[in-house]
Short mmCIF file of C-alpha atoms in Angstrom, two decimals:
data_model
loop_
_atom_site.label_atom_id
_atom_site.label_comp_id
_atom_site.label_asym_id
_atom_site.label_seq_id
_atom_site.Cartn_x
_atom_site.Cartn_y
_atom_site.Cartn_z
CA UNK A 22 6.38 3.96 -29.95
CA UNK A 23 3.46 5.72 -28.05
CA UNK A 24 3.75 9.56 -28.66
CA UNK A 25 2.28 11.96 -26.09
CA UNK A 26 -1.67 13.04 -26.50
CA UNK A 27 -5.13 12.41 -25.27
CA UNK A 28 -7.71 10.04 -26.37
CA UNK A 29 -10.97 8.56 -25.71
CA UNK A 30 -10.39 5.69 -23.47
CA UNK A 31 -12.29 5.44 -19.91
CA UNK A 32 -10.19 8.00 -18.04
CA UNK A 33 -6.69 7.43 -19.42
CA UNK A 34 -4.02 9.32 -21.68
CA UNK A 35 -1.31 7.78 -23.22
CA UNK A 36 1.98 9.25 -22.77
CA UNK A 37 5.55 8.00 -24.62
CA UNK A 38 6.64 5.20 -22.09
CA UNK A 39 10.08 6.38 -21.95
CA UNK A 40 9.66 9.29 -20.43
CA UNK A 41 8.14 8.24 -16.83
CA UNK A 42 9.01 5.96 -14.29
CA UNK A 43 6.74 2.22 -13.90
CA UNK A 44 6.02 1.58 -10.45
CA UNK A 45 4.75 -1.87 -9.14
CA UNK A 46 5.06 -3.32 -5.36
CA UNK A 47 5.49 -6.74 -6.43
CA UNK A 48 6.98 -9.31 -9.32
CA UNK A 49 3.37 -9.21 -10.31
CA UNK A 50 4.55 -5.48 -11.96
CA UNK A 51 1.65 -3.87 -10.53
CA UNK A 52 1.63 -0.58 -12.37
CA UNK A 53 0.83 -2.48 -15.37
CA UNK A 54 -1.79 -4.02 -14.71
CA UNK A 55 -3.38 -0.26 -14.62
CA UNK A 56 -5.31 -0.59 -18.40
CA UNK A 57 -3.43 2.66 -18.65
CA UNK A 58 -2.23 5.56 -17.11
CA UNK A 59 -4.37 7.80 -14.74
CA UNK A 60 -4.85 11.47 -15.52
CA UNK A 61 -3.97 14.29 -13.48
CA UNK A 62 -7.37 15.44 -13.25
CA UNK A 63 -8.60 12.12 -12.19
CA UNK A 64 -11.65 12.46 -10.10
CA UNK A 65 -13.41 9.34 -7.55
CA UNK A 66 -16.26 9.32 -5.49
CA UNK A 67 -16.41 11.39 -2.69
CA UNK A 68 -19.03 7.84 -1.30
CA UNK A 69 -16.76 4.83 -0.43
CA UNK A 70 -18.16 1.11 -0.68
CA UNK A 71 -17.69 -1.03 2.02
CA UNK A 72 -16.05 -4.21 0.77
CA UNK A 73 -14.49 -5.89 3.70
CA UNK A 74 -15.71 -5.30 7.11
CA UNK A 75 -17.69 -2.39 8.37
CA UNK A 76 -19.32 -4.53 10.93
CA UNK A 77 -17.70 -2.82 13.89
CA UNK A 78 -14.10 -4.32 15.63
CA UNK A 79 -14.85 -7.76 15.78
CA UNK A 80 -13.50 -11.53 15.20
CA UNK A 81 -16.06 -12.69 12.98
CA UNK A 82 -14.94 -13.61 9.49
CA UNK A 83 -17.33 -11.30 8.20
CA UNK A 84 -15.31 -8.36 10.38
CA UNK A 85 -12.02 -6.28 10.87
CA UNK A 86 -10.16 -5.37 14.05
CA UNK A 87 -7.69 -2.81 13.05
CA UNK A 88 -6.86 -3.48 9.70
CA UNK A 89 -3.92 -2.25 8.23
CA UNK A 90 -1.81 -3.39 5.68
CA UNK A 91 -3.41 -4.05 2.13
CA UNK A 92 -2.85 -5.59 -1.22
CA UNK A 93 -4.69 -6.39 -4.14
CA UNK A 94 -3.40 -9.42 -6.47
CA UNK A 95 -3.96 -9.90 -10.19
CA UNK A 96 -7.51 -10.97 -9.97
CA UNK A 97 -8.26 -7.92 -7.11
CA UNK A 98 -8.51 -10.32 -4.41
CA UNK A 99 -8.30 -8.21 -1.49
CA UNK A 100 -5.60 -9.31 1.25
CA UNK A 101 -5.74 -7.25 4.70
CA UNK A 102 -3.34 -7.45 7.48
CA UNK A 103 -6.20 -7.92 10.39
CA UNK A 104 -3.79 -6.28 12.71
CA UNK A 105 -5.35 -6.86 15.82
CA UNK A 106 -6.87 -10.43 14.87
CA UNK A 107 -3.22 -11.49 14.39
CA UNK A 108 -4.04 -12.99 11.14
CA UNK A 109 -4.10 -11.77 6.85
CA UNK A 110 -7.59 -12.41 5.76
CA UNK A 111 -8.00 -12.67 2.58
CA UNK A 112 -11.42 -10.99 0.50
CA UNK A 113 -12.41 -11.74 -2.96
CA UNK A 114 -14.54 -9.31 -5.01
CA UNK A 115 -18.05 -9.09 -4.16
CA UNK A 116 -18.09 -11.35 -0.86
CA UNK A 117 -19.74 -10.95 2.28
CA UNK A 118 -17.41 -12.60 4.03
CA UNK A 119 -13.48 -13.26 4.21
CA UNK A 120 -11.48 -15.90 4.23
CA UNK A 121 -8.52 -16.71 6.87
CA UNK A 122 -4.73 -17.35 4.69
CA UNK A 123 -2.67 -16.93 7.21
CA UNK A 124 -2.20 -16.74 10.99
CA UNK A 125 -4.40 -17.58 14.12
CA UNK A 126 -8.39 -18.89 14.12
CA UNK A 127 -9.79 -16.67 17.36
CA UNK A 128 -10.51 -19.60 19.64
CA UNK A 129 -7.73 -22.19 18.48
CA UNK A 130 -4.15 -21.14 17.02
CA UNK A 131 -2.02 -22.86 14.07
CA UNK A 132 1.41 -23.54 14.57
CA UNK A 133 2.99 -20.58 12.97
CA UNK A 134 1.18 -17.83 14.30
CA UNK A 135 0.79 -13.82 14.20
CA UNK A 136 0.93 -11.32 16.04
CA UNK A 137 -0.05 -7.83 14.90
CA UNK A 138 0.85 -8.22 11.45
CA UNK A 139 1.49 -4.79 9.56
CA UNK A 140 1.79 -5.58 6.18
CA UNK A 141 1.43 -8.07 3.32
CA UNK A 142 2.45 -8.52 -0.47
CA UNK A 143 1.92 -11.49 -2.60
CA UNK A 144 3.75 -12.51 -5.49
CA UNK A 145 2.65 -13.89 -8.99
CA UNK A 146 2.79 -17.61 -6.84
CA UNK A 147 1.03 -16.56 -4.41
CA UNK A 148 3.08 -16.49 -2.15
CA UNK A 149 2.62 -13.97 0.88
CA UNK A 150 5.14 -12.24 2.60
CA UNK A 151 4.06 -10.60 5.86
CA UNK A 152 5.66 -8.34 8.40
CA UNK A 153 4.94 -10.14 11.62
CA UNK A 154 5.20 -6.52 13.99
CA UNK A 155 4.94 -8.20 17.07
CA UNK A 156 7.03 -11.25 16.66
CA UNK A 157 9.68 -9.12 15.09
CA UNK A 158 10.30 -10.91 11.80
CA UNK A 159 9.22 -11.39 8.09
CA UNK A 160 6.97 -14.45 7.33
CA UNK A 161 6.98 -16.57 4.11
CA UNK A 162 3.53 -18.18 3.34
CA UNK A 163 3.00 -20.10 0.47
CA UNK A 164 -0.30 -20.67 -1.34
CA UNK A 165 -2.40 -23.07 0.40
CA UNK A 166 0.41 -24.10 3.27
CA UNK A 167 -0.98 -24.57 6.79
CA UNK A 168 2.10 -22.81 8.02
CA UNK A 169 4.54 -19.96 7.10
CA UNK A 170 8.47 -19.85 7.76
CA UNK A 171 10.30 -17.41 9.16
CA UNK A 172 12.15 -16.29 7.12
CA UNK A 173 13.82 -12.38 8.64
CA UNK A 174 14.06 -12.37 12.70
CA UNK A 175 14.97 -9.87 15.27
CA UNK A 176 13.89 -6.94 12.72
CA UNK A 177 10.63 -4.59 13.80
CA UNK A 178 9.38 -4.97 10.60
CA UNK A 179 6.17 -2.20 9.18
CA UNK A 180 5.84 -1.68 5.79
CA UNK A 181 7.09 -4.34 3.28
CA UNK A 182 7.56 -4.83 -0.60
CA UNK A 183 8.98 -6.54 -3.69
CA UNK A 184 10.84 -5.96 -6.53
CA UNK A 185 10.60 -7.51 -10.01
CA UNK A 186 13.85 -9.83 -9.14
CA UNK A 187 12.26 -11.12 -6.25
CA UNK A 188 13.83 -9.15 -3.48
CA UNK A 189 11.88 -7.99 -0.60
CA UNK A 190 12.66 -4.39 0.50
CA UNK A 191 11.75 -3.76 4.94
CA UNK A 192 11.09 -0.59 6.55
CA UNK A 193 12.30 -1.09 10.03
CA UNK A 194 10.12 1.52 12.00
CA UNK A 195 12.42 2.16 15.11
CA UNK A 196 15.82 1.81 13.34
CA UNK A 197 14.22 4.29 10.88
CA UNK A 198 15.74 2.32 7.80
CA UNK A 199 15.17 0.47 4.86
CA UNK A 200 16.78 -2.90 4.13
CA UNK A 201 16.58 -5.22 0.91
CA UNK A 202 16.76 -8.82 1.18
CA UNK A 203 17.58 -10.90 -1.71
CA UNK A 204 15.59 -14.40 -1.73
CA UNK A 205 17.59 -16.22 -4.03
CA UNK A 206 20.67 -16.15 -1.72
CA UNK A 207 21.13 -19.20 0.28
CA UNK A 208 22.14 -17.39 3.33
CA UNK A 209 19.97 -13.97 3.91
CA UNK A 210 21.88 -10.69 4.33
CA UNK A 211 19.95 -7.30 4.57
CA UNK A 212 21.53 -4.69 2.49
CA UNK A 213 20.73 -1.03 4.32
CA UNK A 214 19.38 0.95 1.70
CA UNK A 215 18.71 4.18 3.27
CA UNK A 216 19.00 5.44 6.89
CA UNK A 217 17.73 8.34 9.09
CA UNK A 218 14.20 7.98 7.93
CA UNK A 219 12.20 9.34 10.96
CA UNK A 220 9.88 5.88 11.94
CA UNK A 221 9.87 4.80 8.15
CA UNK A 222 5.82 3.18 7.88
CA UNK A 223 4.80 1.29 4.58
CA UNK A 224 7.10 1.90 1.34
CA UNK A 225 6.63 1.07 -2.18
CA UNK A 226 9.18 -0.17 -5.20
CA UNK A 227 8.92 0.97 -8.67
CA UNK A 228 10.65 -0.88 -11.44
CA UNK A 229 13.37 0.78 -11.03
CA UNK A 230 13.94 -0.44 -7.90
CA UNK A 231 13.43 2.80 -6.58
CA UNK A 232 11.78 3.14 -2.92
CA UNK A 233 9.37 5.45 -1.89
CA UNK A 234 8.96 5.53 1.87
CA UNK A 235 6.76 6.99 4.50
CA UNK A 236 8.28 9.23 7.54
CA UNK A 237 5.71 9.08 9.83
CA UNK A 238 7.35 11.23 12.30
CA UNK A 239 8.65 13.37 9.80
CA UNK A 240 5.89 14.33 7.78
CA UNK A 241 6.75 13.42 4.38
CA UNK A 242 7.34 10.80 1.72
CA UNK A 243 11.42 10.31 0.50
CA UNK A 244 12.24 8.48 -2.85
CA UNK A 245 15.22 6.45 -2.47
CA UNK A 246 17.19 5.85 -5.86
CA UNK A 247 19.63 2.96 -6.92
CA UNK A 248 22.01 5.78 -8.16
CA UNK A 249 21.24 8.21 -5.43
CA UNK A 250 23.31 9.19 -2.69
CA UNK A 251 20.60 10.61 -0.51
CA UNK A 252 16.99 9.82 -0.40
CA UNK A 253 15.02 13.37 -1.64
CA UNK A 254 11.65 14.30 -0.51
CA UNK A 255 8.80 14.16 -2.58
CA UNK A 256 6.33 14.93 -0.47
CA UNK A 257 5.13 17.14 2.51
CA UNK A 258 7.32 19.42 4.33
CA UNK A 259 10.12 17.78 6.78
CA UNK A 260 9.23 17.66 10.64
CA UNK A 261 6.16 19.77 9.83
CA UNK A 262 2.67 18.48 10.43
CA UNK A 263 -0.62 20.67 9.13
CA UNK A 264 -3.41 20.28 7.32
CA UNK A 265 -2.76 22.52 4.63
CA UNK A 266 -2.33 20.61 0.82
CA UNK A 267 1.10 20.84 1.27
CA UNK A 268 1.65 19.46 4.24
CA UNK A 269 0.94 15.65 5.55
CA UNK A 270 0.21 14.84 9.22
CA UNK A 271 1.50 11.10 10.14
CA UNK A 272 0.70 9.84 7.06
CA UNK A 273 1.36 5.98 6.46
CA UNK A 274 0.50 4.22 3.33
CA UNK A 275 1.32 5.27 -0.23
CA UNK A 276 0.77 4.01 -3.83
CA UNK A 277 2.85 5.48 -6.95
CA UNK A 278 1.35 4.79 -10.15
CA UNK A 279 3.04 5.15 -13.97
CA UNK A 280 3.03 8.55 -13.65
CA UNK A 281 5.05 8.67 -11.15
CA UNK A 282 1.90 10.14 -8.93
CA UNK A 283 2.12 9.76 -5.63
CA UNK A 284 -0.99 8.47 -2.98
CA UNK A 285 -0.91 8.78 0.27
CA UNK A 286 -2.97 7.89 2.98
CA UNK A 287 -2.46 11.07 5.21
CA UNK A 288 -3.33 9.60 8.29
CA UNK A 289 -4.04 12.00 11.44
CA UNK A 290 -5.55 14.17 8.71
CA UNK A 291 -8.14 11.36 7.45
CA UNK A 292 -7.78 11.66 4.19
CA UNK A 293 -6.44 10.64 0.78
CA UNK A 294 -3.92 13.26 -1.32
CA UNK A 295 -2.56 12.84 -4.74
CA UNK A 296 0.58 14.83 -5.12
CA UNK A 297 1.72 14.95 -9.07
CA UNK A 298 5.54 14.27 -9.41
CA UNK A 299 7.67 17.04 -8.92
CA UNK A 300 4.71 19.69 -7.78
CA UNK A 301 4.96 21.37 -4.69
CA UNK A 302 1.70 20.31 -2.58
CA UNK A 303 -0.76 17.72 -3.50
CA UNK A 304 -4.90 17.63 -3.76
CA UNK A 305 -7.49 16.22 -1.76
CA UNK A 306 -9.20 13.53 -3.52
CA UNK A 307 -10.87 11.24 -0.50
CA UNK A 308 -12.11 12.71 3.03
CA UNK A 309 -13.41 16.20 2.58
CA UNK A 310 -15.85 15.87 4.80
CA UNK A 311 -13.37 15.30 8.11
CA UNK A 312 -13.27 12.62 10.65
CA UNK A 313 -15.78 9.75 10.98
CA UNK A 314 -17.45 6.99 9.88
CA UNK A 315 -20.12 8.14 7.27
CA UNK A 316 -19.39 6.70 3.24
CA UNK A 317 -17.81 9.87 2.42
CA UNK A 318 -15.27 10.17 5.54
CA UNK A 319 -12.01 8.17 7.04
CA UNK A 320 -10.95 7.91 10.46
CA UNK A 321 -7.26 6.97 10.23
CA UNK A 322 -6.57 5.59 6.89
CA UNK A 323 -3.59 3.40 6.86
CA UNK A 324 -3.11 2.08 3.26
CA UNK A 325 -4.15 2.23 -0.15
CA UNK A 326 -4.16 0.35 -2.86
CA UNK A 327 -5.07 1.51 -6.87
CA UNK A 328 -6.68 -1.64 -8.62
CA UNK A 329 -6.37 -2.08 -12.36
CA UNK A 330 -9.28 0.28 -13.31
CA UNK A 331 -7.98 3.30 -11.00
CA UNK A 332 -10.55 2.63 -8.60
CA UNK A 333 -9.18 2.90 -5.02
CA UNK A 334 -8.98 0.87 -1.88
CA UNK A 335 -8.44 2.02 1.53
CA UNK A 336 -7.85 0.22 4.89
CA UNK A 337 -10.32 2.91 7.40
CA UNK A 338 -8.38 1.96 10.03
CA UNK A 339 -10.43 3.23 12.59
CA UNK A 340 -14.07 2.25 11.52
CA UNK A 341 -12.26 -1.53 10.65
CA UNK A 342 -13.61 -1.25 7.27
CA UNK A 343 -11.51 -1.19 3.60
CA UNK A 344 -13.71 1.38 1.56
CA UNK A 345 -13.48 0.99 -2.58
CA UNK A 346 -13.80 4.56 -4.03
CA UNK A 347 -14.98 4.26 -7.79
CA UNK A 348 -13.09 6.64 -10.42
CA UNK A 349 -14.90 8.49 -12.24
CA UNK A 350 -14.13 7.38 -16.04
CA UNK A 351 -15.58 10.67 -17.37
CA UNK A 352 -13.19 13.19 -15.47
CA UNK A 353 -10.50 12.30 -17.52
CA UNK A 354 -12.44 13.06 -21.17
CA UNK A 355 -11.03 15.61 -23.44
CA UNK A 356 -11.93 17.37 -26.64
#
């Protein structure tokens, strides 16, 4: 077994596996496919690289209108819910120029179409699963089809996520709840998971089938545990918005890696915190420089996304842009 310590590898430690929580979003078990785990004093670049969009709001293939939702599969293929092209577009490494996998062409439509999708995850298929927003359901689309299925209606789906059975876990923004849906019934049944949850935005599962969720009203991100009566806070300060480290202001996407460290993409603050399990406020690590559109600033972040290196991806919502910010593998170096 791994015992606790620091050694020369990139930017990771290794730390005895038994004593912190995996997290992954999908059954591809994101968290590891980190190489290892990320350090606490983890340091990126304060200069993001543009690597989808960034070409103003446009229709182009080559452009973003809104973008949203992200995820990154196992070869960090880029998928972005193109929120206000009604489509997921889907953006390998190093291209100029995306590709549609699901929804609407601008000038002509397909039969199953979009409209403002929030969110998307793909499993180790393939296949996507998208929270249509404005149609008010959950979309199945498998690799290569020319069509999804519906496959949740009559829910205002946001954020949306996958366990490592398979079942896909739906923040329902107005209802202010989570519900998990298992896809090997025949016959789908939501199970309500947690309640109360102030306009609950994007979420993300752990392996332990553990939820973390984002209030946007309230401010804060809640874990919600199998074995837990009541979801606890783990970040920000309830129905308080500020600026101040510990304090979030309508934040929306998060990422948890093995650490149980939390990343959230505080929204109407423009930045990016990391807030260590259990501590009491986080740190700034992206979007020091306030509000706009220069490499080193965000103008409302949406999501995030850590790819297997620690490097990390951001949907700038604003500036329709998804901006790659590059660890740095020294910070993490010890004696």
């Amino acid at each position: 077994m791994l015992q606790k310590g620091f050694y020369y590898c990139l930017f990771f430690f290794v730390v005895n596996v038994s004593d912190i929580p995996s997290a992954t979003a999908t059954t591809s078990t994101l968290s590891s496919r980190l190489e290892s785990d990320i350090c606490l004093t983890a340091t990126w670049a304060t200069q993001g690289i543009t690597v989808a969009g960034g070409k103003g709001f446009g229709h182009g293939f080559d452009q973003l209108a809104d973008p949203y939702g992200i995820f990154l599969d196992d070869n960090d293929t880029i998928y972005i819910a193109d929120r206000s092209n009604h489509r997921v577009i889907m953006w390998e490494q190093n291209a100029t120029i995306g590709q549609l996998v699901a929804g609407a062409e601008w000038e002509s439509t397909r039969s199953m179409s979009l409209n403002m999708p929030q969110d998307v995850v793909v499993d180790k298929n393939g296949t996507m699963y998208i929270s249509d927003g404005g149609n008010r359901r959950v979309v199945r689309w498998r690799r290569d089809a020319g069509e999804g299925e519906v496959i949740i209606d009559h829910i205002q789906a946001v954020g949306i996520g996958q366990d490592d059975e398979g079942s896909i876990y739906v923040s329902e923004y107005a209802d202010g709840r989570i519900t998990k849906w298992n896809m090997n019934d025949d016959e789908l049944n939501g199970q309500v998971i947690a309640t109360q949850l102030r306009q609950s935005n994007f979420l993300f599962v752990d392996q332990d089938r553990s939820v973390y969720s984002v209030g946007y009203m309230a401010h804060r991100i809640v874990k919600v545990s199998e074995d837990a009566e009541e979801p606890i806070i783990v970040a920000g300060q309830s129905d308080k918005s500020g600026r101040d480290l510990d304090q979030l202001a309508f934040p929306t996407g998060v990422f948890v890696d093995q650490l149980g460290t939390i990343y959230i993409a505080d929204t109407d603050n423009h930045r990016v915190v990391r807030w260590p399990r259990g501590a009491a406020s986080g740190d700034l690590i992206i979007g020091e420089h306030g509000v706009g559109s220069e490499s080193d600033q965000l103008h409302n972040p949406s999501d995030l996304f850590l790819d297997r290196y620690g490097n990390l991806y951001v949907t700038d919502t604003l500036n329709n842009r998804v901006q790659k910010f590059m660890i740095d593998k020294s910070s993490c170096l010890t004696n």
